[in-house]
Amino acid sequence: MSTARTHAIAFQGVQAALIEVEADLGNGIPGFVILGLPDASLNEARERIKAAARNTGIPIANRKLTVNLSPATLPKFGSGFDLAILVSALSADRQISPPPNTVYLAELGLDGMLRPVPGVLPAAQLAVALRLPNLVVARGNEAEARLVPGARVFAADHLGQVLIHCGADAAGLSINLRHAAGGRQPDAPAPPEPTDLSLVNGQGEARLALELAAAGGHHLIMVGPAGAGKTLLASALPGILPPLDDLQALEATAVHSITHGSESPIAALRRTPAFIAPHHTASLTALIGGGTRRMVPGAITRAHHGVLFLDEVAHFNTGVLDALRQPIEEGCITLDRTRGHARLPARFQLVMASNPCPCGRNYAAGTGCTCTPMARRRYFARLSGPILDRTDLQVRLNPVPGGQLVGQQANESSAAVRDRVLEARARAAARLQGYAVGCNAQIPTRILRHELDYPMATRRAVEAAAERGGLSARATDRLLRLAWTVADTQGHQRPAPDDVQIAAHLRQNLHTA
């Protein structure tokens, strides 16, 4: 009897875990068993592995092979264990001597070709942190694995190349690279360019709200008739947001690697904030993540350090919208299921857009609206008070006059607005550098109320705005955070009463407006 061990990586949500792959060759009835809670695709690895080894010229011994994926209590998913299982099996048979401290991450084709798998970036991070810096990956994952400092990457197109790296005799191997070109992933498509604000005519108040949202990281809702420019404005937000710093880019790229890493190669960290816009028919699981066995990240996790845009938000299921309460406040979501739990990052910026009523014509005097009062109330009631309470900027839009649509006036571009946003962010960063806070919208209540200084006139203006608008304690804090952002954009050291008035004006009560 002989045994051998290699290493692979498993994921629960976005959390990576080191897996020890143990192989044992016994003298019982020939067979191939995988232990350790494998899913269907991992159970199917037995046939892929046997075919790949046979077609490479180094077949697995016709004996009783038992593979254990430890820890055995952690569910394992996907095809990323193929290479680690085969290397451990051949090592147990003394056909190869793999190098120590190595993690194997690749799917096997029947002809022995190595195929890329998702999650290589966070897997490489964990491996390096656990002092297992040697990584063997498919060629399509090479650039992604090399993004991690300290990782020593060996990339291959075919299983035979890996076996030679592990000490096998090259003379007896068949390395068939006929399909190498087709097996490699295509070049990653360039992400779509954000909409430029120069395309937005009119809507001065909404443009101001969008700029403040970018400058302070605030949540925003826009309510207006169809064609008023809500979607166009929302799609322009990533173009005026600051680029992600190193840590944010690493986290955002890791999430993208887990959710889409096998679809196209990742060659660089994602510096532009993501823009995720799920359809209004999205289910609760699709939005927040989860699943019966496997914890799959949802839209709020894919929008981590980016923008989550809910268009036609009044058509979303009420329960789906209310599920956003916790992640909006905490920047993460903890999913508890009978088979386990996972903590998923969800530090997103929420932007919502809605028509004012089912027919969409309840604006200005509302004379063109054909909806009954009950229909209008029922339509907008899907947006619960707690969700609006957490939304810093609430603005109404009216249709753009035809003269502005066909006029030749030059609109301010995203580049010009982005320069002001960066200046405002720099002022906020200088003020908050001792508190480890990224932007005004993330200022903790203790710091906001007790450690930041306000003139007495500003305090009175906040009290008056809170009483006039019937604001809760949470809404009052959000009003104050927005006032700080207004002050930063105006170049003020501290919020003035006028800054508070602007913040209060841009936080309308949409249920009664």
Short mmCIF file of C-alpha atoms in Angstrom, two decimals:
data_model
loop_
_atom_site.label_atom_id
_atom_site.label_comp_id
_atom_site.label_asym_id
_atom_site.label_seq_id
_atom_site.Cartn_x
_atom_site.Cartn_y
_atom_site.Cartn_z
CA MET A 1 0.00 0.00 0.00
CA SER A 2 1.30 3.50 -0.87
CA THR A 3 0.02 7.01 -0.36
CA ALA A 4 0.85 10.51 -1.60
CA ARG A 5 -0.37 14.04 -0.99
CA THR A 6 -0.77 17.19 -3.04
CA HIS A 7 -2.72 20.42 -2.51
CA ALA A 8 -5.63 22.20 -4.17
CA ILE A 9 -8.00 25.06 -3.28
CA ALA A 10 -11.75 24.98 -2.61
CA PHE A 11 -14.19 27.89 -2.32
CA GLN A 12 -17.16 28.49 -0.07
CA GLY A 13 -18.68 31.70 -1.41
CA VAL A 14 -15.57 33.81 -1.95
CA GLN A 15 -13.59 32.30 0.92
CA ALA A 16 -10.72 30.09 -0.22
CA ALA A 17 -9.68 27.01 1.76
CA LEU A 18 -6.62 24.82 1.37
CA ILE A 19 -7.46 21.21 0.47
CA GLU A 20 -5.08 18.32 1.04
CA VAL A 21 -5.51 15.76 -1.73
CA GLU A 22 -4.56 12.31 -0.45
CA ALA A 23 -4.28 9.30 -2.78
CA ASP A 24 -4.01 5.71 -1.66
CA LEU A 25 -3.32 2.70 -3.90
CA GLY A 26 -4.49 -0.56 -2.35
CA ASN A 27 -4.67 -4.20 -3.36
CA GLY A 28 -8.45 -4.64 -3.32
CA ILE A 29 -10.86 -4.83 -6.21
CA PRO A 30 -9.81 -2.21 -8.82
CA GLY A 31 -11.79 1.00 -8.54
CA PHE A 32 -11.59 4.76 -8.17
CA VAL A 33 -13.34 6.45 -5.24
CA ILE A 34 -13.32 10.16 -4.32
CA LEU A 35 -14.14 11.03 -0.70
CA GLY A 36 -14.71 14.40 0.97
CA LEU A 37 -18.16 15.65 -0.12
CA PRO A 38 -17.51 16.01 -3.88
CA ASP A 39 -20.24 17.38 -6.13
CA ALA A 40 -21.34 15.81 -9.41
CA SER A 41 -18.71 17.53 -11.57
CA LEU A 42 -15.98 16.45 -9.15
CA ASN A 43 -17.24 12.85 -9.11
CA GLU A 44 -17.07 12.88 -12.91
CA ALA A 45 -13.37 13.76 -12.59
CA ARG A 46 -12.63 10.03 -12.28
CA GLU A 47 -13.29 9.40 -15.97
CA ARG A 48 -11.58 12.62 -17.09
CA ILE A 49 -8.48 11.79 -15.05
CA LYS A 50 -8.20 8.18 -16.27
CA ALA A 51 -8.63 9.21 -19.91
CA ALA A 52 -6.15 12.11 -19.63
CA ALA A 53 -3.52 9.89 -18.01
CA ARG A 54 -4.00 7.09 -20.54
CA ASN A 55 -3.83 9.44 -23.54
CA THR A 56 -0.68 11.04 -22.14
CA GLY A 57 1.06 7.68 -21.97
CA ILE A 58 1.20 7.19 -18.20
CA PRO A 59 -2.00 5.37 -17.19
CA ILE A 60 -3.16 5.03 -13.60
CA ALA A 61 -2.49 1.60 -12.13
CA ASN A 62 -5.42 -0.79 -12.33
CA ARG A 63 -5.72 -1.06 -8.58
CA LYS A 64 -8.02 0.23 -5.87
CA LEU A 65 -7.47 4.01 -5.83
CA THR A 66 -8.97 6.01 -2.99
CA VAL A 67 -8.72 9.81 -3.07
CA ASN A 68 -9.61 11.84 0.03
CA LEU A 69 -10.13 15.60 -0.09
CA SER A 70 -9.40 16.92 3.38
CA PRO A 71 -10.99 18.54 5.36
CA ALA A 72 -13.69 16.02 4.54
CA THR A 73 -16.49 18.12 6.07
CA LEU A 74 -16.06 20.98 3.59
CA PRO A 75 -18.11 20.56 0.37
CA LYS A 76 -16.02 20.54 -2.80
CA PHE A 77 -17.24 21.85 -6.14
CA GLY A 78 -15.99 22.13 -9.68
CA SER A 79 -13.29 20.66 -11.89
CA GLY A 80 -10.32 22.53 -10.45
CA PHE A 81 -9.21 19.45 -8.47
CA ASP A 82 -8.51 17.30 -11.57
CA LEU A 83 -4.78 17.97 -11.83
CA ALA A 84 -4.11 17.69 -8.09
CA ILE A 85 -5.91 14.33 -7.93
CA LEU A 86 -4.00 12.89 -10.89
CA VAL A 87 -0.61 14.08 -9.60
CA SER A 88 -1.26 12.56 -6.19
CA ALA A 89 -2.42 9.26 -7.77
CA LEU A 90 0.67 8.95 -9.97
CA SER A 91 2.86 9.95 -7.05
CA ALA A 92 1.31 7.20 -4.90
CA ASP A 93 2.21 4.76 -7.70
CA ARG A 94 5.82 6.06 -7.60
CA GLN A 95 5.65 7.08 -11.25
CA ILE A 96 6.50 10.72 -10.48
CA SER A 97 8.05 12.72 -7.62
CA PRO A 98 6.26 16.08 -7.48
CA PRO A 99 8.02 19.03 -5.83
CA PRO A 100 6.89 19.90 -2.29
CA ASN A 101 4.81 22.93 -1.26
CA THR A 102 2.94 22.98 -4.58
CA VAL A 103 -0.72 23.76 -5.31
CA TYR A 104 -2.30 22.38 -8.50
CA LEU A 105 -5.19 24.25 -10.14
CA ALA A 106 -6.42 23.05 -13.52
CA GLU A 107 -9.13 21.06 -15.26
CA LEU A 108 -8.13 18.15 -17.47
CA GLY A 109 -9.37 17.41 -20.96
CA LEU A 110 -9.66 13.84 -22.17
CA ASP A 111 -6.59 14.35 -24.37
CA GLY A 112 -4.55 15.71 -21.48
CA MET A 113 -4.96 19.40 -22.27
CA LEU A 114 -5.06 21.72 -19.25
CA ARG A 115 -8.00 24.09 -19.08
CA PRO A 116 -8.29 27.22 -16.92
CA VAL A 117 -10.50 27.30 -13.85
CA PRO A 118 -12.10 30.17 -11.92
CA GLY A 119 -10.71 31.58 -8.67
CA VAL A 120 -6.98 31.32 -9.42
CA LEU A 121 -6.21 34.82 -8.07
CA PRO A 122 -7.67 34.30 -4.55
CA ALA A 123 -6.34 30.72 -4.58
CA ALA A 124 -2.82 32.01 -5.27
CA GLN A 125 -3.20 34.60 -2.51
CA LEU A 126 -4.11 31.90 0.01
CA ALA A 127 -1.34 29.58 -1.16
CA VAL A 128 1.32 32.26 -0.78
CA ALA A 129 -0.06 33.26 2.64
CA LEU A 130 0.20 29.59 3.77
CA ARG A 131 3.77 29.33 2.48
CA LEU A 132 2.89 27.15 -0.47
CA PRO A 133 4.23 29.50 -3.14
CA ASN A 134 4.60 26.97 -5.99
CA LEU A 135 1.58 26.98 -8.29
CA VAL A 136 0.89 24.77 -11.31
CA VAL A 137 -1.86 26.20 -13.51
CA ALA A 138 -3.18 26.06 -17.05
CA ARG A 139 -1.67 28.48 -19.54
CA GLY A 140 -4.89 30.50 -19.58
CA ASN A 141 -4.51 31.25 -15.85
CA GLU A 142 -0.81 32.13 -15.94
CA ALA A 143 -1.13 35.92 -16.06
CA GLU A 144 -3.76 35.87 -13.32
CA ALA A 145 -1.62 33.76 -10.99
CA ARG A 146 1.39 36.04 -11.53
CA LEU A 147 -0.59 39.00 -10.18
CA VAL A 148 0.11 37.68 -6.66
CA PRO A 149 3.52 38.78 -5.29
CA GLY A 150 5.62 35.86 -4.15
CA ALA A 151 3.88 33.24 -6.29
CA ARG A 152 6.17 30.93 -8.29
CA VAL A 153 4.05 29.91 -11.25
CA PHE A 154 4.53 26.98 -13.61
CA ALA A 155 2.04 27.19 -16.49
CA ALA A 156 1.46 24.38 -18.95
CA ASP A 157 -0.69 23.55 -21.94
CA HIS A 158 -0.68 19.79 -21.49
CA LEU A 159 -0.58 17.24 -18.70
CA GLY A 160 2.64 15.80 -20.10
CA GLN A 161 4.47 19.05 -19.42
CA VAL A 162 3.35 18.95 -15.80
CA LEU A 163 4.45 15.33 -15.41
CA ILE A 164 7.89 16.13 -16.82
CA HIS A 165 8.05 18.99 -14.31
CA CYS A 166 7.26 16.38 -11.63
CA GLY A 167 10.08 14.05 -12.70
CA ALA A 168 8.42 11.75 -15.26
CA ASP A 169 10.45 10.32 -18.15
CA ALA A 170 9.71 12.44 -21.20
CA ALA A 171 10.51 9.59 -23.59
CA GLY A 172 7.38 7.66 -22.75
CA LEU A 173 4.93 10.57 -22.75
CA SER A 174 2.60 11.67 -25.53
CA ILE A 175 2.17 15.44 -25.48
CA ASN A 176 -0.49 16.18 -28.05
CA LEU A 177 -0.75 19.94 -28.56
CA ARG A 178 -2.88 19.82 -31.72
CA HIS A 179 -5.73 21.56 -29.90
CA ALA A 180 -3.58 23.96 -27.90
CA ALA A 181 -4.66 27.00 -29.89
CA GLY A 182 -8.32 26.12 -29.56
CA GLY A 183 -7.95 25.19 -25.89
CA ARG A 184 -6.52 28.53 -24.88
CA GLN A 185 -8.87 31.23 -23.80
CA PRO A 186 -9.41 34.18 -26.12
CA ASP A 187 -8.04 37.55 -25.19
CA ALA A 188 -10.10 39.21 -22.51
CA PRO A 189 -12.61 41.62 -24.05
CA ALA A 190 -12.11 45.20 -23.07
CA PRO A 191 -14.69 46.29 -20.48
CA PRO A 192 -17.31 48.64 -21.90
CA GLU A 193 -16.48 52.29 -21.54
CA PRO A 194 -18.74 54.15 -19.07
CA THR A 195 -21.23 56.56 -20.59
CA ASP A 196 -19.87 60.09 -20.86
CA LEU A 197 -21.88 62.78 -19.10
CA SER A 198 -21.59 64.98 -22.17
CA LEU A 199 -24.40 62.84 -23.65
CA VAL A 200 -26.80 63.94 -20.90
CA ASN A 201 -28.71 67.08 -21.83
CA GLY A 202 -30.34 69.16 -19.13
CA GLN A 203 -31.16 67.49 -15.77
CA GLY A 204 -28.92 69.87 -13.82
CA GLU A 205 -30.20 68.72 -10.43
CA ALA A 206 -29.74 65.05 -11.27
CA ARG A 207 -26.23 65.73 -12.57
CA LEU A 208 -25.42 67.47 -9.27
CA ALA A 209 -26.79 64.51 -7.32
CA LEU A 210 -24.68 62.11 -9.42
CA GLU A 211 -21.55 64.18 -8.76
CA LEU A 212 -22.23 64.22 -5.02
CA ALA A 213 -22.86 60.47 -5.08
CA ALA A 214 -19.45 59.96 -6.66
CA ALA A 215 -17.69 62.43 -4.38
CA GLY A 216 -19.00 60.89 -1.16
CA GLY A 217 -19.93 57.30 -2.07
CA HIS A 218 -23.62 57.96 -1.40
CA HIS A 219 -26.60 55.87 -2.52
CA LEU A 220 -28.94 57.47 -5.05
CA ILE A 221 -32.46 57.02 -6.38
CA MET A 222 -33.87 58.86 -9.40
CA VAL A 223 -37.60 58.96 -10.08
CA GLY A 224 -38.93 60.28 -13.37
CA PRO A 225 -40.82 59.42 -16.56
CA ALA A 226 -39.47 57.13 -19.24
CA GLY A 227 -36.84 58.81 -21.39
CA ALA A 228 -35.86 61.41 -18.80
CA GLY A 229 -32.26 60.09 -18.69
CA LYS A 230 -32.21 57.99 -15.51
CA THR A 231 -30.42 55.00 -17.01
CA LEU A 232 -28.03 57.21 -18.96
CA LEU A 233 -27.06 59.07 -15.79
CA ALA A 234 -26.59 55.86 -13.81
CA SER A 235 -24.36 54.30 -16.48
CA ALA A 236 -22.14 57.42 -16.34
CA LEU A 237 -21.38 57.01 -12.63
CA PRO A 238 -18.41 54.58 -12.98
CA GLY A 239 -16.75 57.10 -15.30
CA ILE A 240 -16.61 59.81 -12.63
CA LEU A 241 -15.71 57.56 -9.68
CA PRO A 242 -12.08 57.43 -8.50
CA PRO A 243 -10.08 54.41 -9.67
CA LEU A 244 -9.81 51.56 -7.18
CA ASP A 245 -6.75 51.53 -4.97
CA ASP A 246 -4.51 48.45 -4.74
CA LEU A 247 -6.49 46.70 -2.01
CA GLN A 248 -9.86 47.46 -3.56
CA ALA A 249 -8.66 46.36 -7.00
CA LEU A 250 -7.33 43.10 -5.56
CA GLU A 251 -10.64 42.37 -3.81
CA ALA A 252 -12.75 43.29 -6.86
CA THR A 253 -10.56 41.24 -9.20
CA ALA A 254 -10.70 38.26 -6.83
CA VAL A 255 -14.50 38.34 -6.88
CA HIS A 256 -14.47 38.57 -10.69
CA SER A 257 -12.02 35.66 -10.82
CA ILE A 258 -14.34 33.44 -8.76
CA THR A 259 -17.50 34.36 -10.68
CA HIS A 260 -16.15 34.74 -14.24
CA GLY A 261 -12.51 33.66 -14.12
CA SER A 262 -12.89 30.68 -16.45
CA GLU A 263 -14.63 32.69 -19.18
CA SER A 264 -11.73 34.96 -20.18
CA PRO A 265 -8.15 35.44 -18.99
CA ILE A 266 -7.40 37.99 -16.28
CA ALA A 267 -4.14 39.80 -17.02
CA ALA A 268 -4.39 42.85 -14.75
CA LEU A 269 -6.20 44.10 -11.68
CA ARG A 270 -9.56 45.76 -12.33
CA ARG A 271 -9.15 49.46 -11.54
CA THR A 272 -12.51 50.69 -12.86
CA PRO A 273 -15.46 50.17 -10.48
CA ALA A 274 -17.80 47.44 -11.67
CA PHE A 275 -21.28 48.32 -12.95
CA ILE A 276 -23.76 45.53 -12.19
CA ALA A 277 -27.35 45.95 -13.38
CA PRO A 278 -29.54 42.90 -12.66
CA HIS A 279 -32.94 42.65 -14.33
CA HIS A 280 -35.97 43.46 -12.21
CA THR A 281 -37.05 39.80 -12.36
CA ALA A 282 -33.91 38.77 -10.42
CA SER A 283 -34.58 36.40 -7.54
CA LEU A 284 -33.43 36.87 -3.97
CA THR A 285 -30.61 34.38 -4.44
CA ALA A 286 -29.48 36.03 -7.67
CA LEU A 287 -29.25 39.39 -5.92
CA ILE A 288 -27.71 38.56 -2.54
CA GLY A 289 -26.19 35.13 -3.29
CA GLY A 290 -26.64 31.75 -1.70
CA GLY A 291 -27.80 28.33 -2.85
CA THR A 292 -28.87 25.01 -1.39
CA ARG A 293 -25.39 23.44 -1.29
CA ARG A 294 -22.93 25.83 -2.88
CA MET A 295 -22.75 29.45 -1.71
CA VAL A 296 -22.73 31.35 -5.02
CA PRO A 297 -21.96 35.11 -4.90
CA GLY A 298 -24.87 37.30 -5.97
CA ALA A 299 -25.08 40.63 -7.76
CA ILE A 300 -24.26 42.63 -4.62
CA THR A 301 -20.97 40.75 -4.26
CA ARG A 302 -20.13 41.12 -7.95
CA ALA A 303 -20.69 44.87 -7.42
CA HIS A 304 -18.16 44.95 -4.55
CA HIS A 305 -16.33 48.32 -4.68
CA GLY A 306 -18.54 49.23 -7.63
CA VAL A 307 -22.06 50.28 -8.58
CA LEU A 308 -25.23 48.19 -8.21
CA PHE A 309 -27.89 49.67 -10.49
CA LEU A 310 -31.50 48.61 -10.03
CA ASP A 311 -33.44 49.92 -13.01
CA GLU A 312 -37.25 49.87 -12.80
CA VAL A 313 -36.78 49.30 -9.08
CA ALA A 314 -40.52 49.47 -8.39
CA HIS A 315 -40.87 46.20 -10.35
CA PHE A 316 -38.47 44.31 -8.07
CA ASN A 317 -40.00 41.99 -5.51
CA THR A 318 -40.40 43.76 -2.17
CA GLY A 319 -38.63 40.98 -0.27
CA VAL A 320 -35.68 41.16 -2.66
CA LEU A 321 -35.28 44.90 -2.08
CA ASP A 322 -35.61 44.62 1.69
CA ALA A 323 -32.80 42.04 1.70
CA LEU A 324 -30.44 44.90 0.80
CA ARG A 325 -30.84 46.54 4.22
CA GLN A 326 -28.02 44.70 6.00
CA PRO A 327 -25.40 44.83 3.22
CA ILE A 328 -26.08 48.55 2.67
CA GLU A 329 -25.21 49.21 6.32
CA GLU A 330 -22.41 46.68 6.87
CA GLY A 331 -20.73 46.31 3.48
CA CYS A 332 -21.05 42.51 3.61
CA ILE A 333 -23.68 39.82 3.94
CA THR A 334 -23.62 36.65 6.02
CA LEU A 335 -25.56 33.76 4.50
CA ASP A 336 -26.57 30.96 6.85
CA ARG A 337 -27.84 27.73 5.38
CA THR A 338 -28.39 24.25 6.81
CA ARG A 339 -25.26 22.99 5.03
CA GLY A 340 -23.03 25.86 6.09
CA HIS A 341 -22.58 29.61 6.12
CA ALA A 342 -20.51 32.14 4.22
CA ARG A 343 -19.60 35.79 4.61
CA LEU A 344 -19.61 37.60 1.27
CA PRO A 345 -18.24 41.11 0.66
CA ALA A 346 -20.81 43.63 -0.57
CA ARG A 347 -19.42 47.17 -0.29
CA PHE A 348 -21.39 48.55 -3.23
CA GLN A 349 -22.86 51.91 -4.16
CA LEU A 350 -26.60 51.57 -4.77
CA VAL A 351 -28.25 53.49 -7.60
CA MET A 352 -31.97 53.01 -8.26
CA ALA A 353 -34.26 54.32 -10.97
CA SER A 354 -38.03 54.21 -11.18
CA ASN A 355 -41.00 55.61 -13.03
CA PRO A 356 -43.31 57.68 -10.79
CA CYS A 357 -46.34 55.46 -11.54
CA PRO A 358 -47.37 52.56 -13.80
CA CYS A 359 -48.05 54.79 -16.81
CA GLY A 360 -44.94 56.88 -16.13
CA ARG A 361 -46.60 60.28 -16.67
CA ASN A 362 -47.13 61.40 -13.09
CA TYR A 363 -44.69 64.31 -13.18
CA ALA A 364 -44.99 68.08 -12.91
CA ALA A 365 -48.75 68.76 -12.63
CA GLY A 366 -49.50 65.12 -13.38
CA THR A 367 -52.28 65.98 -15.82
CA GLY A 368 -51.18 63.30 -18.31
CA CYS A 369 -51.30 60.47 -15.76
CA THR A 370 -54.04 57.89 -16.30
CA CYS A 371 -53.35 55.90 -13.10
CA THR A 372 -55.73 55.89 -10.17
CA PRO A 373 -54.45 57.23 -6.83
CA MET A 374 -54.52 53.68 -5.43
CA ALA A 375 -52.47 52.35 -8.37
CA ARG A 376 -49.87 55.09 -7.87
CA ARG A 377 -49.57 54.36 -4.15
CA ARG A 378 -49.38 50.61 -4.69
CA TYR A 379 -46.76 51.01 -7.41
CA PHE A 380 -44.34 53.09 -5.40
CA ALA A 381 -45.04 51.30 -2.11
CA ARG A 382 -42.68 48.52 -3.23
CA LEU A 383 -39.92 50.88 -2.12
CA SER A 384 -40.21 50.46 1.63
CA GLY A 385 -39.47 53.24 4.07
CA PRO A 386 -36.34 51.52 5.45
CA ILE A 387 -34.79 51.31 1.97
CA LEU A 388 -35.46 55.00 1.25
CA ASP A 389 -34.20 55.81 4.74
CA ARG A 390 -30.83 54.35 3.69
CA THR A 391 -30.73 56.27 0.40
CA ASP A 392 -28.86 59.55 0.80
CA LEU A 393 -29.86 61.22 -2.48
CA GLN A 394 -33.47 61.15 -3.70
CA VAL A 395 -34.23 63.26 -6.76
CA ARG A 396 -37.10 63.66 -9.19
CA LEU A 397 -36.56 64.16 -12.90
CA ASN A 398 -38.84 65.79 -15.47
CA PRO A 399 -38.67 65.27 -19.23
CA VAL A 400 -35.99 67.21 -21.05
CA PRO A 401 -37.49 69.92 -23.31
CA GLY A 402 -37.09 69.25 -26.98
CA GLY A 403 -35.03 72.39 -27.45
CA GLN A 404 -32.36 71.03 -25.09
CA LEU A 405 -32.32 67.64 -26.78
CA VAL A 406 -31.52 69.00 -30.24
CA GLY A 407 -29.54 72.03 -29.11
CA GLN A 408 -25.88 72.49 -29.94
CA GLN A 409 -24.76 73.52 -26.45
CA ALA A 410 -21.75 71.64 -25.11
CA ASN A 411 -22.44 69.60 -21.99
CA GLU A 412 -19.86 69.11 -19.27
CA SER A 413 -17.89 65.89 -19.81
CA SER A 414 -17.23 63.09 -17.35
CA ALA A 415 -13.54 64.04 -17.29
CA ALA A 416 -14.31 67.53 -15.95
CA VAL A 417 -16.70 66.19 -13.32
CA ARG A 418 -14.25 63.48 -12.34
CA ASP A 419 -11.57 66.07 -11.63
CA ARG A 420 -13.88 67.77 -9.12
CA VAL A 421 -14.79 64.40 -7.61
CA LEU A 422 -11.12 63.59 -7.09
CA GLU A 423 -10.55 66.95 -5.42
CA ALA A 424 -13.50 66.40 -3.08
CA ARG A 425 -12.30 62.89 -2.26
CA ALA A 426 -8.84 64.26 -1.49
CA ARG A 427 -10.29 66.76 1.00
CA ALA A 428 -12.31 64.01 2.66
CA ALA A 429 -9.30 61.68 2.78
CA ALA A 430 -7.17 64.36 4.46
CA ARG A 431 -9.87 64.90 7.10
CA LEU A 432 -10.53 61.19 7.69
CA GLN A 433 -7.00 59.80 7.38
CA GLY A 434 -6.80 59.04 11.10
CA TYR A 435 -10.05 57.05 11.12
CA ALA A 436 -9.40 54.43 8.38
CA VAL A 437 -12.51 55.59 6.50
CA GLY A 438 -12.61 55.62 2.71
CA CYS A 439 -15.29 58.23 2.00
CA ASN A 440 -17.93 60.37 3.69
CA ALA A 441 -20.72 57.82 3.26
CA GLN A 442 -18.74 55.34 5.40
CA ILE A 443 -18.10 57.62 8.38
CA PRO A 444 -19.14 55.73 11.55
CA THR A 445 -21.82 57.37 13.70
CA ARG A 446 -19.47 57.84 16.66
CA ILE A 447 -17.00 59.80 14.56
CA LEU A 448 -19.71 61.70 12.72
CA ARG A 449 -21.44 62.94 15.88
CA HIS A 450 -18.66 63.30 18.42
CA GLU A 451 -15.28 63.70 16.73
CA LEU A 452 -16.01 65.96 13.77
CA ASP A 453 -16.51 69.64 14.51
CA TYR A 454 -19.53 71.71 13.40
CA PRO A 455 -20.43 75.40 13.77
CA MET A 456 -23.47 76.05 15.93
CA ALA A 457 -25.39 77.41 12.92
CA THR A 458 -24.79 74.14 11.10
CA ARG A 459 -26.10 72.13 14.05
CA ARG A 460 -29.26 74.22 14.11
CA ALA A 461 -29.70 73.78 10.34
CA VAL A 462 -29.43 69.98 10.72
CA GLU A 463 -31.98 69.98 13.56
CA ALA A 464 -34.40 72.09 11.54
CA ALA A 465 -34.03 69.90 8.44
CA ALA A 466 -34.59 66.75 10.49
CA GLU A 467 -37.73 68.13 12.12
CA ARG A 468 -39.09 69.51 8.86
CA GLY A 469 -38.54 66.23 7.01
CA GLY A 470 -39.47 63.92 9.89
CA LEU A 471 -36.10 62.18 9.56
CA SER A 472 -35.10 59.21 11.68
CA ALA A 473 -31.78 59.10 13.52
CA ARG A 474 -30.26 57.10 10.66
CA ALA A 475 -31.58 59.50 8.04
CA THR A 476 -30.28 62.48 10.04
CA ASP A 477 -26.80 60.92 10.12
CA ARG A 478 -26.98 60.34 6.37
CA LEU A 479 -28.05 63.94 5.84
CA LEU A 480 -25.01 65.06 7.83
CA ARG A 481 -22.67 62.82 5.80
CA LEU A 482 -24.12 64.28 2.61
CA ALA A 483 -23.61 67.80 3.98
CA TRP A 484 -19.92 66.97 4.45
CA THR A 485 -19.74 65.91 0.80
CA VAL A 486 -21.42 69.13 -0.33
CA ALA A 487 -18.88 71.05 1.76
CA ASP A 488 -16.00 69.13 0.16
CA THR A 489 -17.23 69.92 -3.34
CA GLN A 490 -17.58 73.60 -2.38
CA GLY A 491 -14.10 73.73 -0.81
CA HIS A 492 -15.42 74.41 2.72
CA GLN A 493 -13.52 73.22 5.78
CA ARG A 494 -16.75 72.36 7.59
CA PRO A 495 -20.40 72.13 6.49
CA ALA A 496 -22.13 75.51 6.42
CA PRO A 497 -25.91 75.96 6.82
CA ASP A 498 -26.17 76.35 3.05
CA ASP A 499 -24.48 72.96 2.58
CA VAL A 500 -27.06 71.40 4.88
CA GLN A 501 -29.86 73.05 2.91
CA ILE A 502 -28.52 71.63 -0.37
CA ALA A 503 -28.22 68.17 1.20
CA ALA A 504 -31.78 68.39 2.55
CA HIS A 505 -33.12 69.53 -0.82
CA LEU A 506 -31.51 66.54 -2.55
CA ARG A 507 -33.04 64.17 -0.04
CA GLN A 508 -36.71 64.53 -0.93
CA ASN A 509 -39.49 62.46 0.52
CA LEU A 510 -40.47 60.55 -2.60
CA HIS A 511 -43.55 58.96 -1.03
CA THR A 512 -45.19 62.36 -0.57
CA ALA A 513 -43.44 64.55 -3.13
#
